[in-house]
PDB file of C-alpha atoms in Angstrom:
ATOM      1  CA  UNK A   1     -24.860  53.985 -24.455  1.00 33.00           C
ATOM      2  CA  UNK A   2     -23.871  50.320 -24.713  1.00 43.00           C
ATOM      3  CA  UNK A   3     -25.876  47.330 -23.817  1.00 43.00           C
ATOM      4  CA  UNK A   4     -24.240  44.886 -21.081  1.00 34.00           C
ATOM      5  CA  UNK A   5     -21.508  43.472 -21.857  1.00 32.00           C
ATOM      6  CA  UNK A   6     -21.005  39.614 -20.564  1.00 31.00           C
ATOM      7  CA  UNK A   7     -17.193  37.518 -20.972  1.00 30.00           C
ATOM      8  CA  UNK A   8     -16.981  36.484 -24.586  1.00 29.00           C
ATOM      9  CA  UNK A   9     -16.919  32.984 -23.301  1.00 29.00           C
ATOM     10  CA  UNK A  10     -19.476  33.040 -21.449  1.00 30.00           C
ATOM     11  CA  UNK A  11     -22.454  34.568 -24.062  1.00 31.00           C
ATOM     12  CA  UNK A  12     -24.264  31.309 -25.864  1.00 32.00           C
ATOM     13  CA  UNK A  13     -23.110  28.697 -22.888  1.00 30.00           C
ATOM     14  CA  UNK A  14     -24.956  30.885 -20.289  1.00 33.00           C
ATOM     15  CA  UNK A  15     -28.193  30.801 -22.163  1.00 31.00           C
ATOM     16  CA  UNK A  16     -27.843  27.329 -23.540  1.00 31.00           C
ATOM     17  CA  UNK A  17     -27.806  26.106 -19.512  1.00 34.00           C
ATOM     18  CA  UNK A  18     -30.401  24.383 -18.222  1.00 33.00           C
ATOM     19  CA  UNK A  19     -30.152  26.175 -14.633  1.00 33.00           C
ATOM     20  CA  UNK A  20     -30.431  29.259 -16.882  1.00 36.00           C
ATOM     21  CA  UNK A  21     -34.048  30.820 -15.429  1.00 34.00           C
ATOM     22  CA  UNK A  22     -36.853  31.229 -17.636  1.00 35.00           C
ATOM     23  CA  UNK A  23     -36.745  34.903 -16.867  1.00 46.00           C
ATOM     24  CA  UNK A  24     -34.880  37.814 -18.252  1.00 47.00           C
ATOM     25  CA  UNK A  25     -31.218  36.329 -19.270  1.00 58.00           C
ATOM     26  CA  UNK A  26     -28.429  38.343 -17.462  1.00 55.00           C
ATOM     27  CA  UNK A  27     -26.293  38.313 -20.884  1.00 85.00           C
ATOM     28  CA  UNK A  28     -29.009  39.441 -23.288  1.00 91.00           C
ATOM     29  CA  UNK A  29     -27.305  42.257 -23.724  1.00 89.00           C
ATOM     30  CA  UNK A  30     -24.062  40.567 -24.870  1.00 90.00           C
ATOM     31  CA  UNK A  31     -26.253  38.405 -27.219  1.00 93.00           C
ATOM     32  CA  UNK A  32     -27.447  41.508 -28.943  1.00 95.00           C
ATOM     33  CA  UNK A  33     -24.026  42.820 -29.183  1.00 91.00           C
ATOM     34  CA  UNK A  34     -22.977  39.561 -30.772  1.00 94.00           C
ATOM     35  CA  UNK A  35     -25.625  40.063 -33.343  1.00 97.00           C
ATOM     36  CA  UNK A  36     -24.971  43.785 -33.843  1.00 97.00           C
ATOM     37  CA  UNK A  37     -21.792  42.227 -35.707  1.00 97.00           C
ATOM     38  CA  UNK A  38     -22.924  39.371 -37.194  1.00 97.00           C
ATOM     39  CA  UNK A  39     -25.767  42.163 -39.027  1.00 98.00           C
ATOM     40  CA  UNK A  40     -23.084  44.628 -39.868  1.00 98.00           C
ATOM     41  CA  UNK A  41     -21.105  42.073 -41.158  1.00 98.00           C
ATOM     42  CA  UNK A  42     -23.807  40.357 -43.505  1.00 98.00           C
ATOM     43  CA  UNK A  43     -25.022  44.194 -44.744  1.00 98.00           C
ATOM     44  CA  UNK A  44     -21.766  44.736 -45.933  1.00 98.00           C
ATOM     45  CA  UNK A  45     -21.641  41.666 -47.950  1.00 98.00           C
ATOM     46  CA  UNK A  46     -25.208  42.741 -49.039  1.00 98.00           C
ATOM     47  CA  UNK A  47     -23.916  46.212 -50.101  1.00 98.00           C
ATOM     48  CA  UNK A  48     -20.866  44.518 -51.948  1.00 98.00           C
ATOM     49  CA  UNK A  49     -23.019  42.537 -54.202  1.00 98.00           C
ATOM     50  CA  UNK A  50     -25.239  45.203 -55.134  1.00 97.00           C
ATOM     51  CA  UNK A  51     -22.196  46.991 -56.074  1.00 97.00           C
ATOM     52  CA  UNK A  52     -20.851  44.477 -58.391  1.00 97.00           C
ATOM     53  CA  UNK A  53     -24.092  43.462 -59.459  1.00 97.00           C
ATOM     54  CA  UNK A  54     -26.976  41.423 -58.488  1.00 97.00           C
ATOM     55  CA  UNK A  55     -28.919  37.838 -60.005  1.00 97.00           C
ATOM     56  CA  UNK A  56     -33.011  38.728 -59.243  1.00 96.00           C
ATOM     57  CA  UNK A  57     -36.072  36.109 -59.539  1.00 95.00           C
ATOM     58  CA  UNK A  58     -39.464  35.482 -58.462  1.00 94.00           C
ATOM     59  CA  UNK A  59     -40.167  33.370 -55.510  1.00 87.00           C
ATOM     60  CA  UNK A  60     -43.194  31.028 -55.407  1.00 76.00           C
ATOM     61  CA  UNK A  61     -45.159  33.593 -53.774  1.00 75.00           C
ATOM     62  CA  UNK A  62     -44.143  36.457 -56.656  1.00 80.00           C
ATOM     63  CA  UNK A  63     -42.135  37.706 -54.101  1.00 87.00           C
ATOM     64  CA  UNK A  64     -38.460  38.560 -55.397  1.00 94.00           C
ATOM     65  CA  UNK A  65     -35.070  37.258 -54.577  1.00 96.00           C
ATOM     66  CA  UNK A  66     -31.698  38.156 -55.117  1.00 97.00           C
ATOM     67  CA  UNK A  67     -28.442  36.132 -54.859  1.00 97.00           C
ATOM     68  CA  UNK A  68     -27.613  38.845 -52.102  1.00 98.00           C
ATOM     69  CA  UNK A  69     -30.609  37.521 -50.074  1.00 98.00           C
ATOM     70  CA  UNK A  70     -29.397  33.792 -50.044  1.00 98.00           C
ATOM     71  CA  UNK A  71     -25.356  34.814 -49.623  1.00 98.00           C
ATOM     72  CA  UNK A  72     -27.070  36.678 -46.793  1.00 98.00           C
ATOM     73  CA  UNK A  73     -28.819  34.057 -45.020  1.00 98.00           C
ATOM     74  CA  UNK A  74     -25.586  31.477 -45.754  1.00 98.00           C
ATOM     75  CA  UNK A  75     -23.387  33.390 -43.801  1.00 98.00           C
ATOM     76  CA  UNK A  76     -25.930  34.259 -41.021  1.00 98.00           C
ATOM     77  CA  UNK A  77     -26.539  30.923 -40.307  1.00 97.00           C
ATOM     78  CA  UNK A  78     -23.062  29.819 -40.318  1.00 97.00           C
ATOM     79  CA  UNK A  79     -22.628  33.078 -37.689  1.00 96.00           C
ATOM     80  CA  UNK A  80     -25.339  32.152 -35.709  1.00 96.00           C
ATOM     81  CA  UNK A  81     -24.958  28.351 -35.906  1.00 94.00           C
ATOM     82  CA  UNK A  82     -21.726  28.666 -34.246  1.00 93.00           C
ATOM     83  CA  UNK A  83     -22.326  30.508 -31.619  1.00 91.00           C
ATOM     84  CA  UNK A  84     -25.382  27.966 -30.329  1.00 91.00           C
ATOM     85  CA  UNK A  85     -25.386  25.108 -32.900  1.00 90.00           C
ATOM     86  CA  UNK A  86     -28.132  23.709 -30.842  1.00 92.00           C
ATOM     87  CA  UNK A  87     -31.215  26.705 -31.224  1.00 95.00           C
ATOM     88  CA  UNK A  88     -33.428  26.345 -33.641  1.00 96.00           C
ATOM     89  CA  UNK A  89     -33.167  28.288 -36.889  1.00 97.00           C
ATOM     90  CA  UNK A  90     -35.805  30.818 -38.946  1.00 98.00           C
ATOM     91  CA  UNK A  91     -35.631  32.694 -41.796  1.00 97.00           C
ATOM     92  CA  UNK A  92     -37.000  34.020 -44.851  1.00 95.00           C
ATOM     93  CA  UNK A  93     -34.614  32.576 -47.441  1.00 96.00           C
ATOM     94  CA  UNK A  94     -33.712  29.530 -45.665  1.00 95.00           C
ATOM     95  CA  UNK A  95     -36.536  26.157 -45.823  1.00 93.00           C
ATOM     96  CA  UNK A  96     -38.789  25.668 -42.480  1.00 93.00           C
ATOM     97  CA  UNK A  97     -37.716  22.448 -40.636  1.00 90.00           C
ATOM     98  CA  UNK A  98     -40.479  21.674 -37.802  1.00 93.00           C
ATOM     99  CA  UNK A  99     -37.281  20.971 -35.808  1.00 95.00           C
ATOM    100  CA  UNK A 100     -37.781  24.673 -34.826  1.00 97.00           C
ATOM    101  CA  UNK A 101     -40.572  24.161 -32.679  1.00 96.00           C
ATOM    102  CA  UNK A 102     -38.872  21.777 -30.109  1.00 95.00           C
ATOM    103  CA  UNK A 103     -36.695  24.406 -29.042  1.00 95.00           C
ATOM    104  CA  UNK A 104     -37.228  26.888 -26.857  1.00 94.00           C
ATOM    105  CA  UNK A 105     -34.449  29.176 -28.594  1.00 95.00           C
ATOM    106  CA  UNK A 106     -34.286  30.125 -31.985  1.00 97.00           C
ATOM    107  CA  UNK A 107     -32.927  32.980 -34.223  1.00 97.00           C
ATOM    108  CA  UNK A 108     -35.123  34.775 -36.585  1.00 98.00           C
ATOM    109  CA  UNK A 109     -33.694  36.080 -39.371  1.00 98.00           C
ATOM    110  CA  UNK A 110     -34.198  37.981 -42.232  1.00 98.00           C
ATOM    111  CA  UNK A 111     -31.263  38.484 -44.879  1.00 98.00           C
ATOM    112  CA  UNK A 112     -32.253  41.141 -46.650  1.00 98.00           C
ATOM    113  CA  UNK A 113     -35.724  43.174 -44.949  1.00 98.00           C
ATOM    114  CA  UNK A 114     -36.648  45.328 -48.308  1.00 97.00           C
ATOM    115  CA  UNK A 115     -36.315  43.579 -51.007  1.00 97.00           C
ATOM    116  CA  UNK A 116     -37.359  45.669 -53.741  1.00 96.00           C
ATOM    117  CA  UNK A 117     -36.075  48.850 -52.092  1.00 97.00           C
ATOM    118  CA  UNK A 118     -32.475  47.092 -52.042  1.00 98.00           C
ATOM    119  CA  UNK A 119     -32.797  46.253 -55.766  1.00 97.00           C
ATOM    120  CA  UNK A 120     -33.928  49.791 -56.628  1.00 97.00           C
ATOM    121  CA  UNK A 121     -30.680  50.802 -54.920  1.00 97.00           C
ATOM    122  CA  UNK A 122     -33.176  52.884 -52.119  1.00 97.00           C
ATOM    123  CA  UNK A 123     -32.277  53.588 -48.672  1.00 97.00           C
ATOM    124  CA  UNK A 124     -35.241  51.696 -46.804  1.00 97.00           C
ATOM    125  CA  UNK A 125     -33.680  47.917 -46.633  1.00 98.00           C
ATOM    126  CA  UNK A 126     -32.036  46.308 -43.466  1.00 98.00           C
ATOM    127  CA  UNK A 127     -30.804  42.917 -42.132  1.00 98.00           C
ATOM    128  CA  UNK A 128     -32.523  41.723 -39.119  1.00 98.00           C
ATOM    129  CA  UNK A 129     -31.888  38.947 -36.459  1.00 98.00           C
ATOM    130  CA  UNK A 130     -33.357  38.113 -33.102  1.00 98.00           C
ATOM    131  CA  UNK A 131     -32.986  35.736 -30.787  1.00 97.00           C
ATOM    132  CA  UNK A 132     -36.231  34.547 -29.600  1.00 97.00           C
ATOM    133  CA  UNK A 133     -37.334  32.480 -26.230  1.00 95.00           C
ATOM    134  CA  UNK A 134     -40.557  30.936 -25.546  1.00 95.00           C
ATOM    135  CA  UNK A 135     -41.872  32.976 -28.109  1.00 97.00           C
ATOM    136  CA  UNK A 136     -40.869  36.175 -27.412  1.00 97.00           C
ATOM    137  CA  UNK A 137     -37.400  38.093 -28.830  1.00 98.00           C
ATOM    138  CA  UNK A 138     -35.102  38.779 -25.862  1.00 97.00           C
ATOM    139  CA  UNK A 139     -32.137  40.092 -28.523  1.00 97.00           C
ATOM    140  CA  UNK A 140     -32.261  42.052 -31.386  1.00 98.00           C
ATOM    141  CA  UNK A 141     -30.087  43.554 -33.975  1.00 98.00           C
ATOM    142  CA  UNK A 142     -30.826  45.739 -37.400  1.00 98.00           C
ATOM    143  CA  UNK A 143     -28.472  47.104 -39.242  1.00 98.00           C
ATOM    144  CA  UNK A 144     -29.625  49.694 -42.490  1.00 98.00           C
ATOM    145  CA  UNK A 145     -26.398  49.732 -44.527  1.00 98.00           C
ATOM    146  CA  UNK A 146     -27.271  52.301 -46.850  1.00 98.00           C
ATOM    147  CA  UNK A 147     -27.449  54.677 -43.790  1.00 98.00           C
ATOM    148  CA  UNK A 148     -25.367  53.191 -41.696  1.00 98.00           C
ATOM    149  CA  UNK A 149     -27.859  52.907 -38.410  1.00 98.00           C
ATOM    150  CA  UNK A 150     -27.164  50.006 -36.532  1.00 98.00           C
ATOM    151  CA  UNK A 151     -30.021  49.515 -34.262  1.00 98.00           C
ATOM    152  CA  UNK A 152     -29.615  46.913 -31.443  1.00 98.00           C
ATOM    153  CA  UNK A 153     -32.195  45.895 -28.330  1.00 98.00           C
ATOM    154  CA  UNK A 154     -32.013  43.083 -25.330  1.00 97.00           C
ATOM    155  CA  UNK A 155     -34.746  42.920 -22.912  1.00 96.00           C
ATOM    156  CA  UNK A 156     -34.464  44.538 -19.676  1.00 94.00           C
ATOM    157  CA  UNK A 157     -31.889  46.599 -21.471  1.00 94.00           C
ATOM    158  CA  UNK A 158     -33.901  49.198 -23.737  1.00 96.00           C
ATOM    159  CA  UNK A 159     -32.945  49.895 -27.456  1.00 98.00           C
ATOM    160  CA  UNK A 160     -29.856  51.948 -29.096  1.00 98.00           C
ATOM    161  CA  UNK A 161     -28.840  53.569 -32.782  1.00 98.00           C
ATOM    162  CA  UNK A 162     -25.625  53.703 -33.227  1.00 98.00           C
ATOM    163  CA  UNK A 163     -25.234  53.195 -29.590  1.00 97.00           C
ATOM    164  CA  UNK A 164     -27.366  56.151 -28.373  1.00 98.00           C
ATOM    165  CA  UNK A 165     -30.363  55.401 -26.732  1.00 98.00           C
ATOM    166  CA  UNK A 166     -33.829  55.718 -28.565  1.00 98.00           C
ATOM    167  CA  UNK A 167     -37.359  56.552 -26.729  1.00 98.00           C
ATOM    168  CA  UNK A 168     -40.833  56.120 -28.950  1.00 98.00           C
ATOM    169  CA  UNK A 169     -42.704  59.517 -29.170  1.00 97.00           C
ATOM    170  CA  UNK A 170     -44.993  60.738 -26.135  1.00 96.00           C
ATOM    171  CA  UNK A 171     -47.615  61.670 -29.034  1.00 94.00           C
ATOM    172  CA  UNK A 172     -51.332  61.048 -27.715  1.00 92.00           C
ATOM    173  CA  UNK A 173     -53.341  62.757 -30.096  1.00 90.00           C
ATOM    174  CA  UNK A 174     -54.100  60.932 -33.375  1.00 89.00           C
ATOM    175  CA  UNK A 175     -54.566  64.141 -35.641  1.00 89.00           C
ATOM    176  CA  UNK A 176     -51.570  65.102 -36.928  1.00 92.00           C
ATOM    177  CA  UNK A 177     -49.406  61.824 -35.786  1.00 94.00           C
ATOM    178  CA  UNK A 178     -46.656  61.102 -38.473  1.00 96.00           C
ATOM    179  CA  UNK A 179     -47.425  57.902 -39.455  1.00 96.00           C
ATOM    180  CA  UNK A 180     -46.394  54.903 -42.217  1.00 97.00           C
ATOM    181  CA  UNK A 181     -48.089  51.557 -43.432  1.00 95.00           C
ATOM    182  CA  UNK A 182     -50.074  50.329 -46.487  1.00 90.00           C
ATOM    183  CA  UNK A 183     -51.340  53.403 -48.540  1.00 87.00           C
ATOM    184  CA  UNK A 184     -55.033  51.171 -48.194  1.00 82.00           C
ATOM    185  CA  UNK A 185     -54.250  50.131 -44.749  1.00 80.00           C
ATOM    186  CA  UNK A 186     -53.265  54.116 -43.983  1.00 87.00           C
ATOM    187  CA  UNK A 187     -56.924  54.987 -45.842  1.00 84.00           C
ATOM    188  CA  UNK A 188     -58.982  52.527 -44.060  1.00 77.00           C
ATOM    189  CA  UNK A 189     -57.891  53.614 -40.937  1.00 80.00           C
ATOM    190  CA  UNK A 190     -57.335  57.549 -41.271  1.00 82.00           C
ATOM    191  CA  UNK A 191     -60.844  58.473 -42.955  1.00 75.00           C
ATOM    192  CA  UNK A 192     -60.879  61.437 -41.212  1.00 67.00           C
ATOM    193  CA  UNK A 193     -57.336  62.760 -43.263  1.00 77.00           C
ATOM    194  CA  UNK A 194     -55.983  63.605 -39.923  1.00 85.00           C
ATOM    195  CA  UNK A 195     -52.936  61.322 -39.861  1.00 91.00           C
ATOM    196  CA  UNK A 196     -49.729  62.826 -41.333  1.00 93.00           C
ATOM    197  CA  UNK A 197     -48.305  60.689 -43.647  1.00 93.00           C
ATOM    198  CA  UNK A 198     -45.029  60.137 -44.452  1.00 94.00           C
ATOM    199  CA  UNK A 199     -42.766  58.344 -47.434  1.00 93.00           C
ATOM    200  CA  UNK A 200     -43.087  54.731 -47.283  1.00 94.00           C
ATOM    201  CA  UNK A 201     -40.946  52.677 -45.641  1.00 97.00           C
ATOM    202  CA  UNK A 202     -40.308  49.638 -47.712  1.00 96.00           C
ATOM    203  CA  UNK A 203     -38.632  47.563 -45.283  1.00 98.00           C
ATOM    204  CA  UNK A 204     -41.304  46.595 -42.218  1.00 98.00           C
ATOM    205  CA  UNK A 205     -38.577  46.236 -39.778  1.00 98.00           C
ATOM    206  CA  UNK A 206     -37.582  49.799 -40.614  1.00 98.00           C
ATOM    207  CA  UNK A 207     -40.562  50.848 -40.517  1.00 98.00           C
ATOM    208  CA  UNK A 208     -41.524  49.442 -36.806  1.00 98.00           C
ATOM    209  CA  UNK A 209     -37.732  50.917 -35.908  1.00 98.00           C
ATOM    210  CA  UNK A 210     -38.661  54.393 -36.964  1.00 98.00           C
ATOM    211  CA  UNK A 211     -41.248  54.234 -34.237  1.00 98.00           C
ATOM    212  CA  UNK A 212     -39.056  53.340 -31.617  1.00 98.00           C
ATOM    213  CA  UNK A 213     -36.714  56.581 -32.307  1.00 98.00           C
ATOM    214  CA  UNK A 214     -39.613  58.413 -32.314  1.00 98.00           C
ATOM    215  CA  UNK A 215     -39.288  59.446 -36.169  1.00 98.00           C
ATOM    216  CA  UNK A 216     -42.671  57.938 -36.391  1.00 98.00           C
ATOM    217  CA  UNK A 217     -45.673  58.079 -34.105  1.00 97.00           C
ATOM    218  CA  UNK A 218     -47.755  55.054 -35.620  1.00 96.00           C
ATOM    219  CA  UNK A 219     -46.778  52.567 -38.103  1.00 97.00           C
ATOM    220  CA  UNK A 220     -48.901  49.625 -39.527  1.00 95.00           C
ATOM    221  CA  UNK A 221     -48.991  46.715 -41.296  1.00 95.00           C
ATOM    222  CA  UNK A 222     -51.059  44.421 -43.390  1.00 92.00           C
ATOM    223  CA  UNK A 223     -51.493  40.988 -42.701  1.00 94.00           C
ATOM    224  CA  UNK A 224     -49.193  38.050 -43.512  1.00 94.00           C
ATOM    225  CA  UNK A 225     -46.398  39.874 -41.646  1.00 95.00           C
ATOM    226  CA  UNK A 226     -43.485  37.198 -40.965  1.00 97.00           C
ATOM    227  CA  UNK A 227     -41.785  36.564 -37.940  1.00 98.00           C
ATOM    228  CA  UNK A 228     -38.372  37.447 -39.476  1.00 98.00           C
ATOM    229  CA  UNK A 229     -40.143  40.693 -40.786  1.00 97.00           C
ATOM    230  CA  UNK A 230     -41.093  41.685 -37.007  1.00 98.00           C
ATOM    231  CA  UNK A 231     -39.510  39.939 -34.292  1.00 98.00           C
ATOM    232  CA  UNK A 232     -35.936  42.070 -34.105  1.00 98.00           C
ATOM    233  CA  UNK A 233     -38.030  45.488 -34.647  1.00 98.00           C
ATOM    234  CA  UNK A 234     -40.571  43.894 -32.177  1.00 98.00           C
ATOM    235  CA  UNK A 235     -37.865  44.003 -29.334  1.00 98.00           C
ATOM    236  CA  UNK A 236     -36.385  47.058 -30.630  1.00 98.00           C
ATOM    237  CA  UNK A 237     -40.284  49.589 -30.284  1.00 98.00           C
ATOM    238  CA  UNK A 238     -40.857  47.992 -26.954  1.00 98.00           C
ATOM    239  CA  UNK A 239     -37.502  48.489 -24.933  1.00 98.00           C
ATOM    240  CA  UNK A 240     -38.034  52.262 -26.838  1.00 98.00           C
ATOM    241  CA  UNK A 241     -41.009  52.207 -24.393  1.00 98.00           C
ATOM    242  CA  UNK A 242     -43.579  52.082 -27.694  1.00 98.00           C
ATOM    243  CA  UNK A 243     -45.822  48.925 -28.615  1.00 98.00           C
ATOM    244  CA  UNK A 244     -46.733  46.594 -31.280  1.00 98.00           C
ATOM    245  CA  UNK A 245     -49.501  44.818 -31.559  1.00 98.00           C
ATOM    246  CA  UNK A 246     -52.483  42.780 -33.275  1.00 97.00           C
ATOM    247  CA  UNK A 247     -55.795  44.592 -33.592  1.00 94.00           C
ATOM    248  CA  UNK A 248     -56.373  42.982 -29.791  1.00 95.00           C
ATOM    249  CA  UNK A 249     -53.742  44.829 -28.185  1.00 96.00           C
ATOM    250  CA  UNK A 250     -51.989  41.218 -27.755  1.00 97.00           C
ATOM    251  CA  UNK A 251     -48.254  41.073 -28.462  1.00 97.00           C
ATOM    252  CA  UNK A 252     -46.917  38.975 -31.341  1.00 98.00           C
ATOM    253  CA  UNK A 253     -46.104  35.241 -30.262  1.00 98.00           C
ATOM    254  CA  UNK A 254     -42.518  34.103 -32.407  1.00 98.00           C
ATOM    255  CA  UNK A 255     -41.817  30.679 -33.509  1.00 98.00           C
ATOM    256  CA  UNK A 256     -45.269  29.278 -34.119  1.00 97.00           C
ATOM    257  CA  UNK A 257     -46.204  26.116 -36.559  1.00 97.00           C
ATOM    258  CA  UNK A 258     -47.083  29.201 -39.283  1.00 96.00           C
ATOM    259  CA  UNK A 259     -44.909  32.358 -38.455  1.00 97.00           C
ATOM    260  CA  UNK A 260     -47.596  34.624 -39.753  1.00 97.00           C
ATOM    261  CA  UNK A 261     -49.608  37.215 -37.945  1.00 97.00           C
ATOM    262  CA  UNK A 262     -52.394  39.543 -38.911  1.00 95.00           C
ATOM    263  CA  UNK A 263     -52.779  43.252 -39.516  1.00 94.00           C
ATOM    264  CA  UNK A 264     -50.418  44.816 -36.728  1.00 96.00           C
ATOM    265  CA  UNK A 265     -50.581  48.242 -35.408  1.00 96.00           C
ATOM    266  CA  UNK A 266     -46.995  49.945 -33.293  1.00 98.00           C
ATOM    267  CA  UNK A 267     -47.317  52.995 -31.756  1.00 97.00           C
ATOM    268  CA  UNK A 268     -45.458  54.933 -28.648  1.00 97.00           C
ATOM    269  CA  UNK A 269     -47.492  53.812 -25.957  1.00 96.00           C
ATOM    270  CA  UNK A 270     -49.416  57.204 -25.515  1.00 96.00           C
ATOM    271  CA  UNK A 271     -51.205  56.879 -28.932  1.00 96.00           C
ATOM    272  CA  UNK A 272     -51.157  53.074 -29.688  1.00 96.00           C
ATOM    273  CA  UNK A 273     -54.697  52.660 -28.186  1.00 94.00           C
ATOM    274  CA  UNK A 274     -55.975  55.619 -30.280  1.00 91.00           C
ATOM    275  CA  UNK A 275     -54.732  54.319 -33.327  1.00 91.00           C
ATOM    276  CA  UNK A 276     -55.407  50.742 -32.033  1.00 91.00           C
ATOM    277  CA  UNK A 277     -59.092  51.310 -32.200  1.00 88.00           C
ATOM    278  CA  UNK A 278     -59.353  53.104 -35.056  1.00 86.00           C
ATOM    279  CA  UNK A 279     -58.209  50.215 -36.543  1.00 85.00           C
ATOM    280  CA  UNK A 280     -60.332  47.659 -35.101  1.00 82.00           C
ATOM    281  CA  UNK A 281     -63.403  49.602 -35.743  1.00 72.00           C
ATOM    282  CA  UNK A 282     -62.395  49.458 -39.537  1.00 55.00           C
ATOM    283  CA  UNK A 283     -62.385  45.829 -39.538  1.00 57.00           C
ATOM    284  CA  UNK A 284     -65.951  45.496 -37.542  1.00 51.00           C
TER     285      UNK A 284
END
């Protein structure tokens, strides 16, 4: 199943109008489409340079970087900037300008989602990009090159993989739910040993995506999650009819003065309260 389709033409000058409504955009489904090939596009270049070999160092936060990352982000924001020069830009690899946070559109990016699984050469990395609005994503793309899943979401529109549609798991019952986060954030919530844990996911968009096909019934993650970490897979879980959240049940707010958000919990919608307060109750 494809998302809606809108004239080529037509995609970034319908959102970028003023008489444009606050509410759902008609074309959101276009804009997703648009990024599905902007991702694909940027993975492959990803995948090239792995394959020829990559340059690796240590950010300021001992986080790593590769050369991959930044040729990444270059070319999405040359993509992206063309298509609406005027929205305001995010990402991980790219220097925050407050400009950002006068508009009310901006893509959130992140080159390379994984890091250290892409420079082990492991499956679990992906490029992400959404297009958020007032805070919240209303077009999302992620693309896993080493598995070639292409997973793409507009609001109003649900979520596809590889262009067949995805639902979040109908699971209620927390014992025996397959589930994925923080080996200490997994412990602190499952004291009771009766969630069924599954290989990490190194890549926290993934990770949130595997809930929305239903692969996973809970997924969690520590705090000092970044918008360009979450806000595509955000999209993706809820139009799959699951749910991410802080410990408060609220949903995540995109394009804030710090991008940063707490411990999160995602879930189909069945279980998330379950797993929700098992959570919170750890923290009390």
């Amino acid at each position: 199943m494809r998302l809606a389709r809108a004239k080529p033409n037509s995609l970034l000058m319908d959102l970028s109008s003023p008489r444009n409504p606050i509410a759902v955009p008609p074309d959101a489904g276009a804009v997703a489409e648009q990024l599905a090939a902007v991702v694909v596009e940027a993975g492959g270049v990803a995948r090239d340079m792995f394959a020829r070999g990559i340059t690796s160092w240590s950010k300021h936060n001992d986080s790593p970087v590769t050369d991959a990352d930044i040729a990444v982000d270059t070319l999405l924001k040359q993509k992206l900037g063309a298509l609406a020069p005027d929205y305001g830009w995010l990402s991980e690899e790219t220097a925050d300008m407050p400009a950002r946070l006068e508009r009310r559109r901006v893509w959130i990016v992140d080159p390379i989602d994984g890091t250290r699984a892409f420079m082990a050469g492991g499956p679990d990395w992906a490029v992400a990009a959404a297009l958020v609005e007032d805070g919240r994503p209303i077009a999302g793309a992620l693309f896993a090159p080493v598995t070639q899943e292409l997973f793409l979401a507009a609001v109003g529109c649900g979520a596809t993989r590889n262009g067949a549609p995805i639902r979040a798991s109908n699971a209620h019952a927390v014992a025996g739910a397959r589930a994925d986060g923080p080996a200490h954030w997994l412990s602190r919530v499952d004291r009771a040993g009766m969630l069924a844990r599954v290989p990490r996911i190194r890549s926290l968009a993934l990770r949130i995506a595997r809930v929305a096909t239903g692969e996973l019934d809970a997924a969690f993650a520590a705090p000092n999650g970044n918008d360009w970490d979450l806000a595509a897979a955000d999209l993706l879980v809820h139009e799959a009819g699951g749910r991410l959240t802080d410990l408060d049940g609220l949903q995540l707010i995109y394009n804030a003065p710090v991008p940063r958000h707490g411990a999160l919990v995602s879930a189909g919608a069945g279980l998330h309260p379950s797993v929700m307060d098992a959570a919170r109750r750890d923290e009390e």
